Amino acid sequence: LVRFLRSVNVQPEIYIPDRLSEGYGPNSKAMLGLASRGAKVIVTVDCGINSFDSISCVSDKGVDVIVVDHHISGPSLPPAYAVVNPNRIDENSSLGNLAAVGVTLLLVVATNRTLRNCGWYVEFENEPNIMEWLDLVALGTVCDVVPLTGLNRAFVFQGLKVMGKRKNRGLAALSDVARLDGAPNTYHIGFILGPRVNAGGRVGRSNLGASLLCSDDPAAAKIMAIELDDYNSERQEIESKVLFQAREQI
């Protein structure tokens, strides 16, 4: 989503909540903080379907919140400007198995089509090549452990081809740091790249993975990749100690 917005000359701010102090989804303090800094549109990705209070507190201030999620909704929807979710209870599509990254890609496709149809690209910008971001879609789909069938399978199959071209500076740097040899496959995504991207959030650096994947600076990407690799080693040590302690207690 960030890469698409940049391609149409919008510079978004990424906010990843700290999972220890803020939890996993939108929280009122963070949402109000974004609004106070001038945000007029907030898009929640892979969260928000049950965040009634935190969305309400900024919607009341004139902020348009767009929820992009795949978690199953309740009978009521949050007071958002739009809720994009194949698992709304009033949704009857066959896309309920999509990971949030797949839902986000379809939102990007639809937005891109709208811009094309209204003449945006003729007047302002060159149309982006959305296929170039399928490496990120493959990464998110495998790491979210959704069934690799139907559209998910197509996303991953094509995304691995894109990943092999090493156009994403962050993924390329992370692959080098992790000493990934040969063409990437689902094992590499799920057990080598994914845990490293995720490692920052385990140790209080929640934005680091997203920053890496959005970086176009090879030098900066290398530094972030090394940091994430170190954090991943730290995470493994912590998990090993916890496992040992649990066994001792048993």
Coordinates of C-alpha atoms in Angstrom, one line a residue:
L1 CA 0.0 0.0 0.0
V2 CA 2.8 2.4 0.9
R3 CA 4.6 1.6 -2.4
F4 CA 1.4 2.2 -4.4
L5 CA 0.7 5.5 -2.6
R6 CA 4.2 6.7 -3.2
S7 CA 3.9 5.8 -6.9
V8 CA 0.9 8.2 -7.2
N9 CA 2.8 11.0 -5.4
V10 CA 1.4 10.5 -1.9
Q11 CA 3.8 10.2 1.0
P12 CA 2.1 8.2 3.8
E13 CA 3.3 7.9 7.4
I14 CA 3.6 4.3 8.6
Y15 CA 2.6 3.6 12.2
I16 CA 3.1 0.1 13.7
P17 CA 1.8 -0.2 17.3
D18 CA 4.2 -1.6 19.8
R19 CA 2.8 -5.0 20.6
L20 CA 3.9 -5.0 24.3
S21 CA 2.7 -1.5 25.2
E22 CA -0.1 -0.9 22.7
G23 CA -1.3 -4.3 21.5
Y24 CA -1.8 -5.4 17.9
G25 CA -4.5 -3.1 16.6
P26 CA -5.6 0.5 16.6
N27 CA -5.6 2.2 20.0
S28 CA -7.1 5.5 20.8
K29 CA -3.9 7.2 21.9
A30 CA -2.1 6.4 18.7
M31 CA -5.1 7.3 16.5
L32 CA -5.6 10.6 18.2
G33 CA -1.8 11.3 17.9
L34 CA -2.0 10.7 14.1
A35 CA -5.0 13.0 13.9
S36 CA -3.2 15.7 15.9
R37 CA -0.3 15.6 13.4
G38 CA -2.8 16.4 10.6
A39 CA -3.8 13.0 9.3
K40 CA -7.1 13.2 7.4
V41 CA -7.2 9.6 6.3
I42 CA -6.0 6.6 8.3
V43 CA -5.9 3.1 6.8
T44 CA -5.7 0.2 9.2
V45 CA -4.2 -2.9 7.6
D46 CA -4.7 -6.4 9.0
C47 CA -6.6 -5.0 12.0
G48 CA -9.5 -2.7 12.8
I49 CA -12.5 -4.8 12.2
N50 CA -13.3 -4.8 16.0
S51 CA -11.7 -1.5 16.9
F52 CA -14.9 0.4 17.6
D53 CA -13.7 2.9 20.2
S54 CA -10.4 3.8 18.7
I55 CA -11.9 4.4 15.3
S56 CA -14.9 6.3 16.7
C57 CA -12.6 8.7 18.6
V58 CA -11.0 10.0 15.4
S59 CA -14.1 9.6 13.1
D60 CA -15.8 12.1 15.4
K61 CA -13.0 14.6 14.6
G62 CA -13.5 14.4 10.8
V63 CA -10.8 11.7 10.1
D64 CA -11.7 9.2 7.4
V65 CA -10.7 5.7 8.6
I66 CA -10.5 2.9 6.0
V67 CA -10.3 -0.6 7.6
V68 CA -8.5 -3.2 5.5
D69 CA -8.7 -6.5 7.3
H70 CA -9.4 -10.2 6.9
H71 CA -10.4 -11.2 10.4
I72 CA -14.0 -12.3 10.9
S73 CA -16.3 -9.4 11.7
G74 CA -19.1 -9.3 14.3
P75 CA -22.7 -8.4 13.5
S76 CA -21.8 -4.7 13.6
L77 CA -19.0 -2.9 11.7
P78 CA -16.8 -0.1 13.2
P79 CA -17.8 3.5 12.4
A80 CA -15.3 3.8 9.5
Y81 CA -15.5 5.5 6.2
A82 CA -15.1 2.1 4.5
V83 CA -14.5 -1.5 5.6
V84 CA -12.7 -3.7 3.1
N85 CA -12.9 -7.2 4.4
P86 CA -13.9 -10.4 2.6
N87 CA -14.9 -11.8 6.0
R88 CA -17.6 -9.3 6.8
I89 CA -20.8 -11.1 7.7
D90 CA -22.6 -9.4 4.8
E91 CA -20.0 -10.5 2.3
N92 CA -20.6 -13.5 0.0
S93 CA -17.4 -13.6 -2.1
S94 CA -15.1 -16.6 -2.2
L95 CA -12.1 -14.6 -1.0
G96 CA -12.3 -15.3 2.7
N97 CA -9.0 -17.2 2.7
L98 CA -7.0 -14.2 1.6
A99 CA -4.4 -12.8 4.0
A100 CA -4.6 -9.1 4.7
V101 CA -1.8 -8.5 2.2
G102 CA -4.0 -10.1 -0.5
V103 CA -6.9 -7.9 0.5
T104 CA -4.7 -4.9 0.4
L105 CA -3.4 -5.8 -3.1
L106 CA -7.0 -6.0 -4.4
L107 CA -7.7 -2.6 -2.9
V108 CA -4.6 -1.3 -4.7
V109 CA -5.8 -2.8 -8.0
A110 CA -9.3 -1.3 -7.6
T111 CA -7.8 2.2 -6.7
N112 CA -5.4 2.0 -9.6
R113 CA -8.3 1.1 -12.0
T114 CA -10.3 4.1 -10.7
L115 CA -7.4 6.5 -11.2
R116 CA -6.9 5.1 -14.7
N117 CA -10.5 5.5 -15.6
C118 CA -10.7 9.1 -14.4
G119 CA -7.6 10.0 -16.4
W120 CA -5.2 10.5 -13.5
Y121 CA -2.3 8.8 -15.2
V122 CA -2.7 10.7 -18.5
E123 CA -2.6 14.1 -16.7
F124 CA -0.3 13.5 -13.7
E125 CA 1.7 10.3 -13.3
N126 CA 2.9 7.2 -15.1
E127 CA 0.8 4.1 -14.1
P128 CA 2.7 1.9 -11.7
N129 CA 3.4 -1.8 -12.4
I130 CA 1.5 -3.4 -9.6
M131 CA 3.0 -6.8 -10.5
E132 CA 6.4 -5.6 -9.1
W133 CA 5.0 -5.8 -5.6
L134 CA 3.9 -9.5 -5.7
D135 CA 7.1 -10.4 -3.8
L136 CA 5.6 -8.6 -0.8
V137 CA 2.2 -10.3 -1.4
A138 CA 3.9 -13.7 -1.4
L139 CA 5.8 -12.9 1.8
G140 CA 2.7 -11.8 3.7
T141 CA 0.6 -14.6 2.4
V142 CA 3.0 -17.4 3.4
C143 CA 3.8 -15.8 6.8
D144 CA 0.2 -15.3 7.7
V145 CA -0.2 -19.1 7.3
V146 CA -3.4 -19.0 5.1
P147 CA -4.3 -21.9 2.8
L148 CA -2.2 -21.8 -0.3
T149 CA -5.1 -22.5 -2.6
G150 CA -7.0 -20.5 -5.2
L151 CA -5.9 -16.8 -5.5
N152 CA -3.4 -17.3 -2.6
R153 CA -1.6 -19.9 -4.6
A154 CA -1.4 -17.7 -7.6
F155 CA -0.1 -14.8 -5.5
V156 CA 2.7 -16.9 -4.0
F157 CA 3.6 -18.7 -7.3
Q158 CA 4.0 -15.4 -9.2
G159 CA 5.4 -13.6 -6.2
L160 CA 8.3 -16.0 -5.8
K161 CA 9.3 -15.2 -9.4
V162 CA 9.3 -11.5 -8.6
M163 CA 11.2 -12.1 -5.4
G164 CA 13.9 -14.0 -7.4
K165 CA 14.6 -10.8 -9.4
R166 CA 15.7 -9.0 -6.2
K167 CA 14.1 -5.7 -7.0
N168 CA 13.0 -5.0 -3.5
R169 CA 16.1 -3.6 -1.8
G170 CA 15.0 -4.6 1.7
L171 CA 14.3 -8.2 0.8
A172 CA 17.5 -8.5 -1.2
A173 CA 19.5 -7.2 1.7
L174 CA 17.8 -9.5 4.1
S175 CA 18.4 -12.5 1.8
D176 CA 22.1 -11.7 1.7
V177 CA 22.3 -11.3 5.5
A178 CA 20.5 -14.6 6.0
R179 CA 22.8 -16.2 3.4
L180 CA 19.9 -17.3 1.3
D181 CA 21.3 -19.1 -1.8
G182 CA 19.4 -20.0 -4.9
A183 CA 15.8 -19.2 -6.0
P184 CA 13.5 -18.3 -3.1
N185 CA 10.8 -20.7 -2.1
T186 CA 8.0 -20.9 0.5
Y187 CA 10.4 -22.4 3.1
H188 CA 12.7 -19.4 2.7
I189 CA 9.8 -17.1 3.2
G190 CA 8.3 -18.8 6.1
F191 CA 11.4 -19.8 8.1
I192 CA 14.2 -17.5 7.0
L193 CA 12.8 -14.1 5.8
G194 CA 9.5 -13.9 7.6
P195 CA 10.9 -14.4 11.2
R196 CA 13.6 -11.7 10.5
V197 CA 11.1 -9.2 9.2
N198 CA 9.0 -9.8 12.3
A199 CA 11.8 -9.8 14.8
G200 CA 11.9 -6.1 15.4
G201 CA 8.4 -6.2 16.8
R202 CA 9.4 -8.8 19.3
V203 CA 12.1 -6.6 20.9
G204 CA 10.5 -3.1 20.8
R205 CA 11.4 -2.0 17.2
S206 CA 8.0 -2.5 15.7
N207 CA 8.6 -0.2 12.7
L208 CA 11.8 -1.7 11.5
G209 CA 10.4 -4.5 9.4
A210 CA 8.1 -2.2 7.5
S211 CA 10.8 0.4 7.0
L212 CA 13.1 -2.3 5.5
L213 CA 10.4 -3.5 3.0
C214 CA 9.7 0.1 2.0
S215 CA 13.3 1.2 1.6
D216 CA 14.8 1.9 -1.8
D217 CA 18.3 2.8 -0.4
P218 CA 20.6 -0.2 -0.6
A219 CA 22.9 1.1 2.1
A220 CA 20.1 1.8 4.6
A221 CA 18.5 -1.5 3.7
K222 CA 21.7 -3.4 4.5
I223 CA 21.9 -1.7 7.9
M224 CA 18.3 -2.5 8.8
A225 CA 18.7 -6.1 7.6
I226 CA 21.7 -6.6 9.8
E227 CA 19.7 -5.2 12.8
L228 CA 16.8 -7.5 12.1
D229 CA 19.1 -10.5 11.8
D230 CA 20.6 -9.6 15.2
Y231 CA 17.1 -9.2 16.7
N232 CA 16.1 -12.5 15.3
S233 CA 19.0 -14.2 17.0
E234 CA 18.0 -12.4 20.3
R235 CA 14.4 -13.6 19.8
Q236 CA 15.7 -17.2 19.3
E237 CA 17.7 -17.0 22.5
I238 CA 14.7 -15.7 24.5
E239 CA 12.5 -18.4 23.2
S240 CA 15.1 -21.1 24.0
K241 CA 15.4 -19.8 27.6
V242 CA 11.6 -19.7 28.0
L243 CA 11.3 -23.3 26.6
F244 CA 14.0 -24.5 29.0
Q245 CA 12.3 -22.8 32.0
A246 CA 8.9 -24.3 31.0
R247 CA 10.4 -27.8 30.8
E248 CA 12.1 -27.3 34.2
Q249 CA 8.7 -26.3 35.7
I250 CA 7.0 -29.3 34.2

